[in-house]
PDB file of C-alpha atoms in Angstrom:
ATOM      1  CA  MET A   1      11.370  -8.798 -14.446  1.00 88.00           C
ATOM      2  CA  TRP A   2       8.677  -7.288 -12.244  1.00 97.00           C
ATOM      3  CA  LEU A   3       8.320  -3.873 -13.889  1.00 98.00           C
ATOM      4  CA  ASN A   4       6.354  -3.395 -17.090  1.00 97.00           C
ATOM      5  CA  GLN A   5       9.303  -1.813 -18.891  1.00 97.00           C
ATOM      6  CA  PRO A   6       7.389   0.520 -21.296  1.00 97.00           C
ATOM      7  CA  LEU A   7       5.964   2.211 -18.187  1.00 98.00           C
ATOM      8  CA  ALA A   8       9.389   2.596 -16.552  1.00 97.00           C
ATOM      9  CA  THR A   9      11.236   4.535 -19.257  1.00 98.00           C
ATOM     10  CA  GLN A  10      12.745   7.983 -18.787  1.00 97.00           C
ATOM     11  CA  ALA A  11       9.913   9.465 -20.870  1.00 98.00           C
ATOM     12  CA  ALA A  12       7.342   7.823 -18.609  1.00 98.00           C
ATOM     13  CA  ILE A  13       9.156   9.041 -15.485  1.00 98.00           C
ATOM     14  CA  THR A  14       9.073  12.601 -16.860  1.00 98.00           C
ATOM     15  CA  CYS A  15       5.295  12.309 -17.201  1.00 97.00           C
ATOM     16  CA  TYR A  16       4.951  10.985 -13.645  1.00 98.00           C
ATOM     17  CA  ARG A  17       6.970  13.914 -12.305  1.00 97.00           C
ATOM     18  CA  ALA A  18       4.679  16.348 -14.111  1.00 97.00           C
ATOM     19  CA  ALA A  19       1.617  14.635 -12.637  1.00 96.00           C
ATOM     20  CA  LEU A  20       3.060  14.918  -9.138  1.00 96.00           C
ATOM     21  CA  ARG A  21       3.716  18.639  -9.549  1.00 93.00           C
ATOM     22  CA  SER A  22       0.204  19.354 -10.780  1.00 94.00           C
ATOM     23  CA  ALA A  23      -1.759  17.224  -8.290  1.00 95.00           C
ATOM     24  CA  SER A  24      -2.923  18.115  -4.802  1.00 93.00           C
ATOM     25  CA  PRO A  25      -2.056  16.093  -2.857  1.00 96.00           C
ATOM     26  CA  ALA A  26       1.099  15.239  -4.793  1.00 96.00           C
ATOM     27  CA  HIS A  27       0.222  11.859  -6.247  1.00 97.00           C
ATOM     28  CA  VAL A  28       0.292   9.865  -9.459  1.00 98.00           C
ATOM     29  CA  ILE A  29      -1.723   6.820 -10.544  1.00 98.00           C
ATOM     30  CA  ILE A  30       0.024   4.261 -12.762  1.00 98.00           C
ATOM     31  CA  ASP A  31      -2.056   1.400 -14.110  1.00 98.00           C
ATOM     32  CA  ASN A  32      -0.337  -1.858 -15.130  1.00 98.00           C
ATOM     33  CA  LEU A  33       3.062  -0.795 -13.784  1.00 98.00           C
ATOM     34  CA  PHE A  34       3.975  -4.408 -13.001  1.00 98.00           C
ATOM     35  CA  GLU A  35       3.940  -7.521 -15.146  1.00 98.00           C
ATOM     36  CA  GLY A  36       0.472  -9.042 -14.893  1.00 96.00           C
ATOM     37  CA  VAL A  37       1.640 -12.653 -15.146  1.00 96.00           C
ATOM     38  CA  LYS A  38       4.002 -12.132 -12.222  1.00 97.00           C
ATOM     39  CA  LEU A  39       1.262 -10.556 -10.103  1.00 98.00           C
ATOM     40  CA  ASP A  40      -1.002 -13.504 -10.877  1.00 97.00           C
ATOM     41  CA  GLU A  41       1.678 -15.725  -9.333  1.00 97.00           C
ATOM     42  CA  VAL A  42       1.679 -13.471  -6.262  1.00 97.00           C
ATOM     43  CA  MET A  43      -2.086 -13.772  -5.905  1.00 96.00           C
ATOM     44  CA  SER A  44      -1.962 -17.558  -6.076  1.00 95.00           C
ATOM     45  CA  VAL A  45       0.123 -17.409  -2.894  1.00 95.00           C
ATOM     46  CA  LEU A  46      -1.937 -14.713  -1.141  1.00 96.00           C
ATOM     47  CA  HIS A  47      -5.132 -16.709  -1.566  1.00 93.00           C
ATOM     48  CA  GLN A  48      -3.705 -19.283   0.839  1.00 89.00           C
ATOM     49  CA  PRO A  49      -5.177 -18.506   4.293  1.00 88.00           C
ATOM     50  CA  GLN A  50      -2.482 -19.704   6.691  1.00 89.00           C
ATOM     51  CA  ARG A  51      -0.163 -16.660   6.721  1.00 92.00           C
ATOM     52  CA  TRP A  52      -2.666 -13.920   7.488  1.00 96.00           C
ATOM     53  CA  CYS A  53      -3.165 -12.393  10.937  1.00 95.00           C
ATOM     54  CA  THR A  54      -5.201  -9.494  12.275  1.00 94.00           C
ATOM     55  CA  GLN A  55      -3.545  -6.080  12.626  1.00 94.00           C
ATOM     56  CA  GLN A  56      -5.083  -3.279  14.698  1.00 95.00           C
ATOM     57  CA  HIS A  57      -3.976   0.315  15.288  1.00 95.00           C
ATOM     58  CA  THR A  58      -5.293   3.113  17.476  1.00 95.00           C
ATOM     59  CA  TYR A  59      -4.604   6.809  17.086  1.00 94.00           C
ATOM     60  CA  SER A  60      -2.806   6.862  20.436  1.00 90.00           C
ATOM     61  CA  ALA A  61      -0.595   3.779  19.878  1.00 87.00           C
ATOM     62  CA  LEU A  62       0.255   1.638  16.874  1.00 84.00           C
ATOM     63  CA  TYR A  63       0.543  -2.164  16.985  1.00 87.00           C
ATOM     64  CA  VAL A  64      -1.717  -2.557  19.999  1.00 91.00           C
ATOM     65  CA  ASP A  65      -2.374  -5.980  21.462  1.00 90.00           C
ATOM     66  CA  ARG A  66      -5.837  -7.443  21.958  1.00 90.00           C
ATOM     67  CA  ALA A  67      -6.214  -6.059  25.496  1.00 93.00           C
ATOM     68  CA  GLU A  68      -5.267  -2.524  24.413  1.00 94.00           C
ATOM     69  CA  TRP A  69      -7.652  -2.761  21.474  1.00 94.00           C
ATOM     70  CA  GLN A  70     -10.540  -3.835  23.682  1.00 94.00           C
ATOM     71  CA  GLU A  71      -9.843  -0.984  26.095  1.00 94.00           C
ATOM     72  CA  ALA A  72      -9.754   1.667  23.347  1.00 95.00           C
ATOM     73  CA  CYS A  73     -12.965   3.492  22.511  1.00 95.00           C
ATOM     74  CA  ASP A  74     -14.296   3.249  18.961  1.00 95.00           C
ATOM     75  CA  GLU A  75     -13.168   6.806  18.146  1.00 94.00           C
ATOM     76  CA  GLN A  76      -9.559   5.799  18.912  1.00 95.00           C
ATOM     77  CA  ARG A  77      -9.575   2.760  16.606  1.00 95.00           C
ATOM     78  CA  PHE A  78      -8.500   3.626  13.064  1.00 95.00           C
ATOM     79  CA  VAL A  79      -7.170   0.421  11.469  1.00 96.00           C
ATOM     80  CA  GLN A  80      -8.401  -3.149  11.524  1.00 96.00           C
ATOM     81  CA  ARG A  81      -7.304  -5.463   8.705  1.00 97.00           C
ATOM     82  CA  ASP A  82      -5.254  -8.574   7.976  1.00 97.00           C
ATOM     83  CA  LEU A  83      -1.469  -8.486   7.627  1.00 96.00           C
ATOM     84  CA  TRP A  84       0.652 -10.975   5.642  1.00 95.00           C
ATOM     85  CA  GLN A  85       3.252 -12.852   7.662  1.00 92.00           C
ATOM     86  CA  ARG A  86       6.503 -12.763   5.677  1.00 84.00           C
ATOM     87  CA  GLU A  87       8.668 -15.872   5.743  1.00 78.00           C
ATOM     88  CA  ALA A  88      11.387 -15.767   8.381  1.00 70.00           C
ATOM     89  CA  SER A  89      14.029 -17.690   6.443  1.00 62.00           C
ATOM     90  CA  VAL A  90      17.209 -15.974   5.286  1.00 64.00           C
ATOM     91  CA  GLY A  91      18.172 -16.082   1.609  1.00 70.00           C
ATOM     92  CA  GLN A  92      16.149 -16.266  -1.578  1.00 78.00           C
ATOM     93  CA  PRO A  93      12.352 -16.034  -1.048  1.00 81.00           C
ATOM     94  CA  SER A  94      10.597 -19.344  -1.598  1.00 83.00           C
ATOM     95  CA  ASN A  95       7.464 -17.963  -3.268  1.00 91.00           C
ATOM     96  CA  ALA A  96       6.368 -15.167  -5.600  1.00 96.00           C
ATOM     97  CA  ALA A  97       4.629 -13.125  -2.889  1.00 95.00           C
ATOM     98  CA  ASP A  98       7.730 -12.754  -0.742  1.00 94.00           C
ATOM     99  CA  ALA A  99       9.944 -12.297  -3.814  1.00 95.00           C
ATOM    100  CA  PHE A 100       7.821  -9.315  -4.893  1.00 97.00           C
ATOM    101  CA  LEU A 101       8.150  -7.696  -1.464  1.00 96.00           C
ATOM    102  CA  SER A 102      11.918  -8.059  -1.732  1.00 94.00           C
ATOM    103  CA  PHE A 103      11.848  -6.422  -5.172  1.00 96.00           C
ATOM    104  CA  LEU A 104       9.898  -3.450  -3.827  1.00 97.00           C
ATOM    105  CA  ARG A 105      12.720  -2.754  -1.357  1.00 95.00           C
ATOM    106  CA  GLY A 106      15.464  -3.514  -3.858  1.00 94.00           C
ATOM    107  CA  GLU A 107      17.816  -1.206  -5.702  1.00 95.00           C
ATOM    108  CA  GLU A 108      15.985  -1.230  -9.058  1.00 97.00           C
ATOM    109  CA  PHE A 109      12.606  -0.176  -7.711  1.00 97.00           C
ATOM    110  CA  MET A 110      13.962   2.357  -5.239  1.00 96.00           C
ATOM    111  CA  ARG A 111      15.988   3.925  -8.046  1.00 97.00           C
ATOM    112  CA  PHE A 112      12.790   4.133 -10.116  1.00 98.00           C
ATOM    113  CA  LEU A 113      10.913   5.870  -7.283  1.00 98.00           C
ATOM    114  CA  SER A 114      13.851   8.181  -6.583  1.00 97.00           C
ATOM    115  CA  ALA A 115      13.743   9.344 -10.202  1.00 97.00           C
ATOM    116  CA  ILE A 116      10.004  10.056 -10.057  1.00 98.00           C
ATOM    117  CA  PHE A 117      10.202  12.028  -6.819  1.00 97.00           C
ATOM    118  CA  ASN A 118      13.566  13.579  -7.676  1.00 95.00           C
ATOM    119  CA  SER A 119      14.843  12.573  -4.254  1.00 94.00           C
ATOM    120  CA  GLN A 120      17.318   9.912  -3.155  1.00 95.00           C
ATOM    121  CA  LEU A 121      15.446   7.203  -1.295  1.00 96.00           C
ATOM    122  CA  THR A 122      17.413   4.917   0.965  1.00 93.00           C
ATOM    123  CA  ASP A 123      17.023   2.389   3.766  1.00 92.00           C
ATOM    124  CA  VAL A 124      20.377   3.334   5.321  1.00 88.00           C
ATOM    125  CA  ASN A 125      18.756   4.892   8.390  1.00 85.00           C
ATOM    126  CA  VAL A 126      15.669   2.661   8.541  1.00 87.00           C
ATOM    127  CA  THR A 127      15.881   0.262  11.474  1.00 86.00           C
ATOM    128  CA  ASN A 128      13.786  -2.515   9.958  1.00 87.00           C
ATOM    129  CA  PRO A 129      13.004  -1.879   6.284  1.00 89.00           C
ATOM    130  CA  LEU A 130      11.096  -5.133   5.818  1.00 87.00           C
ATOM    131  CA  ILE A 131       8.187  -4.117   8.042  1.00 89.00           C
ATOM    132  CA  ASN A 132       7.608  -1.103   5.792  1.00 93.00           C
ATOM    133  CA  THR A 133       6.552  -3.192   2.775  1.00 96.00           C
ATOM    134  CA  ASN A 134       3.775  -5.743   3.056  1.00 96.00           C
ATOM    135  CA  TYR A 135       0.417  -7.090   1.895  1.00 98.00           C
ATOM    136  CA  PHE A 136      -2.879  -6.269   3.543  1.00 98.00           C
ATOM    137  CA  ARG A 137      -6.395  -7.516   3.051  1.00 97.00           C
ATOM    138  CA  MET A 138      -9.761  -6.293   4.274  1.00 96.00           C
ATOM    139  CA  ASP A 139     -13.246  -7.746   4.477  1.00 94.00           C
ATOM    140  CA  THR A 140     -16.557  -6.114   5.406  1.00 94.00           C
ATOM    141  CA  SER A 141     -15.712  -6.096   9.135  1.00 94.00           C
ATOM    142  CA  ASP A 142     -12.423  -4.210   8.627  1.00 96.00           C
ATOM    143  CA  PHE A 143     -11.651  -0.509   8.254  1.00 96.00           C
ATOM    144  CA  VAL A 144      -8.959   2.093   7.622  1.00 97.00           C
ATOM    145  CA  ARG A 145     -10.178   5.459   8.883  1.00 97.00           C
ATOM    146  CA  LEU A 146      -8.837   8.947   8.272  1.00 95.00           C
ATOM    147  CA  HIS A 147      -5.127   9.239   9.045  1.00 95.00           C
ATOM    148  CA  ALA A 148      -1.837  10.684   7.777  1.00 94.00           C
ATOM    149  CA  ASP A 149       1.354   8.818   6.843  1.00 92.00           C
ATOM    150  CA  ASP A 150       3.691  11.796   7.299  1.00 89.00           C
ATOM    151  CA  SER A 151       6.355  10.379   9.612  1.00 86.00           C
ATOM    152  CA  PRO A 152       9.599  12.447   9.699  1.00 86.00           C
ATOM    153  CA  GLY A 153      11.741  11.717   6.657  1.00 86.00           C
ATOM    154  CA  ARG A 154       9.095   9.616   4.929  1.00 92.00           C
ATOM    155  CA  GLN A 155       9.080  10.786   1.330  1.00 94.00           C
ATOM    156  CA  VAL A 156       7.020   8.278  -0.626  1.00 97.00           C
ATOM    157  CA  CYS A 157       4.084   5.994  -0.015  1.00 98.00           C
ATOM    158  CA  MET A 158       3.243   3.343  -2.586  1.00 98.00           C
ATOM    159  CA  LEU A 159      -0.100   1.557  -2.744  1.00 98.00           C
ATOM    160  CA  LEU A 160      -0.637  -1.279  -5.212  1.00 98.00           C
ATOM    161  CA  TYR A 161      -4.050  -2.893  -5.586  1.00 98.00           C
ATOM    162  CA  LEU A 162      -4.513  -6.574  -6.343  1.00 97.00           C
ATOM    163  CA  ASN A 163      -8.252  -6.925  -6.881  1.00 95.00           C
ATOM    164  CA  LYS A 164      -9.471  -8.576 -10.072  1.00 90.00           C
ATOM    165  CA  ARG A 165     -13.103  -8.243 -11.195  1.00 86.00           C
ATOM    166  CA  TRP A 166     -13.688  -5.391  -8.751  1.00 90.00           C
ATOM    167  CA  THR A 167     -17.200  -3.990  -9.111  1.00 89.00           C
ATOM    168  CA  ALA A 168     -18.359  -0.401  -8.680  1.00 86.00           C
ATOM    169  CA  ASN A 169     -20.608  -1.324  -5.734  1.00 88.00           C
ATOM    170  CA  ALA A 170     -17.932  -3.234  -3.806  1.00 92.00           C
ATOM    171  CA  GLY A 171     -16.650  -0.241  -1.798  1.00 93.00           C
ATOM    172  CA  GLY A 172     -13.007  -0.243  -0.750  1.00 95.00           C
ATOM    173  CA  GLU A 173     -12.027   2.954  -2.584  1.00 96.00           C
ATOM    174  CA  LEU A 174      -9.073   5.024  -1.410  1.00 98.00           C
ATOM    175  CA  PHE A 175     -10.011   8.608  -0.558  1.00 97.00           C
ATOM    176  CA  PHE A 176      -7.583  11.509  -0.196  1.00 97.00           C
ATOM    177  CA  ARG A 177      -8.860  14.480   1.798  1.00 95.00           C
ATOM    178  CA  GLY A 178      -7.691  16.803  -0.982  1.00 92.00           C
ATOM    179  CA  ASP A 179      -8.464  20.504  -0.641  1.00 85.00           C
ATOM    180  CA  GLY A 180     -11.046  19.954   2.081  1.00 77.00           C
ATOM    181  CA  LYS A 181     -13.955  20.657  -0.261  1.00 79.00           C
ATOM    182  CA  HIS A 182     -13.459  17.904  -2.804  1.00 88.00           C
ATOM    183  CA  SER A 183     -11.977  14.569  -1.782  1.00 94.00           C
ATOM    184  CA  ILE A 184     -10.214  12.382  -4.355  1.00 96.00           C
ATOM    185  CA  ARG A 185     -11.600   8.891  -4.928  1.00 97.00           C
ATOM    186  CA  ILE A 186      -9.468   6.074  -6.376  1.00 98.00           C
ATOM    187  CA  ALA A 187     -10.878   2.617  -7.140  1.00 96.00           C
ATOM    188  CA  PRO A 188      -8.679  -0.336  -5.990  1.00 96.00           C
ATOM    189  CA  LEU A 189      -8.341  -1.960  -9.415  1.00 96.00           C
ATOM    190  CA  TYR A 190      -5.941  -4.774 -10.225  1.00 97.00           C
ATOM    191  CA  ASN A 191      -2.356  -3.641 -10.878  1.00 98.00           C
ATOM    192  CA  ARG A 192      -3.165  -0.015 -10.103  1.00 98.00           C
ATOM    193  CA  CYS A 193      -0.277   1.718  -8.367  1.00 98.00           C
ATOM    194  CA  VAL A 194      -0.740   4.955  -6.421  1.00 98.00           C
ATOM    195  CA  LEU A 195       2.381   6.893  -5.445  1.00 98.00           C
ATOM    196  CA  PHE A 196       2.092   9.927  -3.191  1.00 98.00           C
ATOM    197  CA  ASP A 197       4.068  12.296  -1.012  1.00 97.00           C
ATOM    198  CA  PRO A 198       2.626  11.810   2.501  1.00 96.00           C
ATOM    199  CA  SER A 199       3.834  15.267   3.564  1.00 94.00           C
ATOM    200  CA  SER A 200       1.895  17.053   0.803  1.00 95.00           C
ATOM    201  CA  LYS A 201      -1.227  19.038   1.614  1.00 94.00           C
ATOM    202  CA  GLY A 202      -4.420  17.013   1.520  1.00 95.00           C
ATOM    203  CA  SER A 203      -2.685  13.622   1.605  1.00 96.00           C
ATOM    204  CA  GLU A 204      -4.633  12.456   4.659  1.00 96.00           C
ATOM    205  CA  HIS A 205      -6.627   9.450   3.526  1.00 97.00           C
ATOM    206  CA  TRP A 206      -9.047   6.671   4.374  1.00 97.00           C
ATOM    207  CA  VAL A 207     -10.616   3.587   2.791  1.00 97.00           C
ATOM    208  CA  ALA A 208     -14.316   3.228   2.117  1.00 96.00           C
ATOM    209  CA  PRO A 209     -15.856   0.202   3.868  1.00 94.00           C
ATOM    210  CA  LEU A 210     -16.455  -2.896   1.787  1.00 94.00           C
ATOM    211  CA  THR A 211     -20.101  -3.601   1.036  1.00 91.00           C
ATOM    212  CA  ALA A 212     -21.751  -6.846   2.080  1.00 80.00           C
ATOM    213  CA  GLY A 213     -22.961  -7.531  -1.462  1.00 74.00           C
ATOM    214  CA  GLY A 214     -19.640  -6.688  -3.059  1.00 69.00           C
ATOM    215  CA  ASN A 215     -17.396  -9.060  -4.925  1.00 69.00           C
ATOM    216  CA  PRO A 216     -14.841 -10.463  -4.167  1.00 73.00           C
ATOM    217  CA  GLN A 217     -14.702 -11.313  -0.455  1.00 86.00           C
ATOM    218  CA  TYR A 218     -11.401  -9.521   0.241  1.00 93.00           C
ATOM    219  CA  ARG A 219      -9.731  -6.295  -0.837  1.00 95.00           C
ATOM    220  CA  TYR A 220      -5.970  -6.862  -1.320  1.00 97.00           C
ATOM    221  CA  ASN A 221      -3.184  -4.312  -1.553  1.00 98.00           C
ATOM    222  CA  VAL A 222       0.512  -3.765  -1.012  1.00 98.00           C
ATOM    223  CA  THR A 223       1.630  -0.773   1.029  1.00 98.00           C
ATOM    224  CA  SER A 224       5.255   0.377   0.994  1.00 97.00           C
ATOM    225  CA  TRP A 225       6.856   3.418   2.622  1.00 97.00           C
ATOM    226  CA  TYR A 226      10.198   4.973   1.664  1.00 97.00           C
ATOM    227  CA  TRP A 227      12.534   7.476   3.321  1.00 95.00           C
ATOM    228  CA  THR A 228      15.199   9.925   2.274  1.00 91.00           C
ATOM    229  CA  GLU A 229      18.520  10.190   4.100  1.00 74.00           C
TER     230      GLU A 229
END
């Protein structure tokens, strides 16, 4: 059981819907949505270094190779971070980290999100659903600059933070642009889930750089995108 069941009841979902309607951008923060013991098992896997690789995006082209990245000017570069390499084997995942990613694209969790957003989410028309749910980590050399996640048909973005003992001076906060006058700051605390509608006004976002004196070394999160039919 991955979900913390008291936070996944119909009464809780009603509260999340109300929060979405009243927030700009449309978002809701849910702390401790998942079972902490299970997430601890996930982190024991993610702390192993061998399955991380660098991911880089530019505003003009996603998933650029090293040559394209070197040719791009600094103003064109908007993401540099590490990406988790999911296991390639078919069948049951062999570790907690990959099992959690499978859960996040499974029927139970997508039904939960569909109820919150009052919209039927589905992977029927998604070419490769697995690449839309994964772990990322950042250190002080990495960055996620201002961007939007509003691809056609994309209804929900989920961010889940996996950072224990995060300190106020560590940086790494998520910022929504908001109304243009007042941005919204969200600390990346352990087991904090942020759900938002990427098409809603003010949902453009960025991540504050990590500070050199911050603790711990890496900022971990899960990002997952979901579509309607």
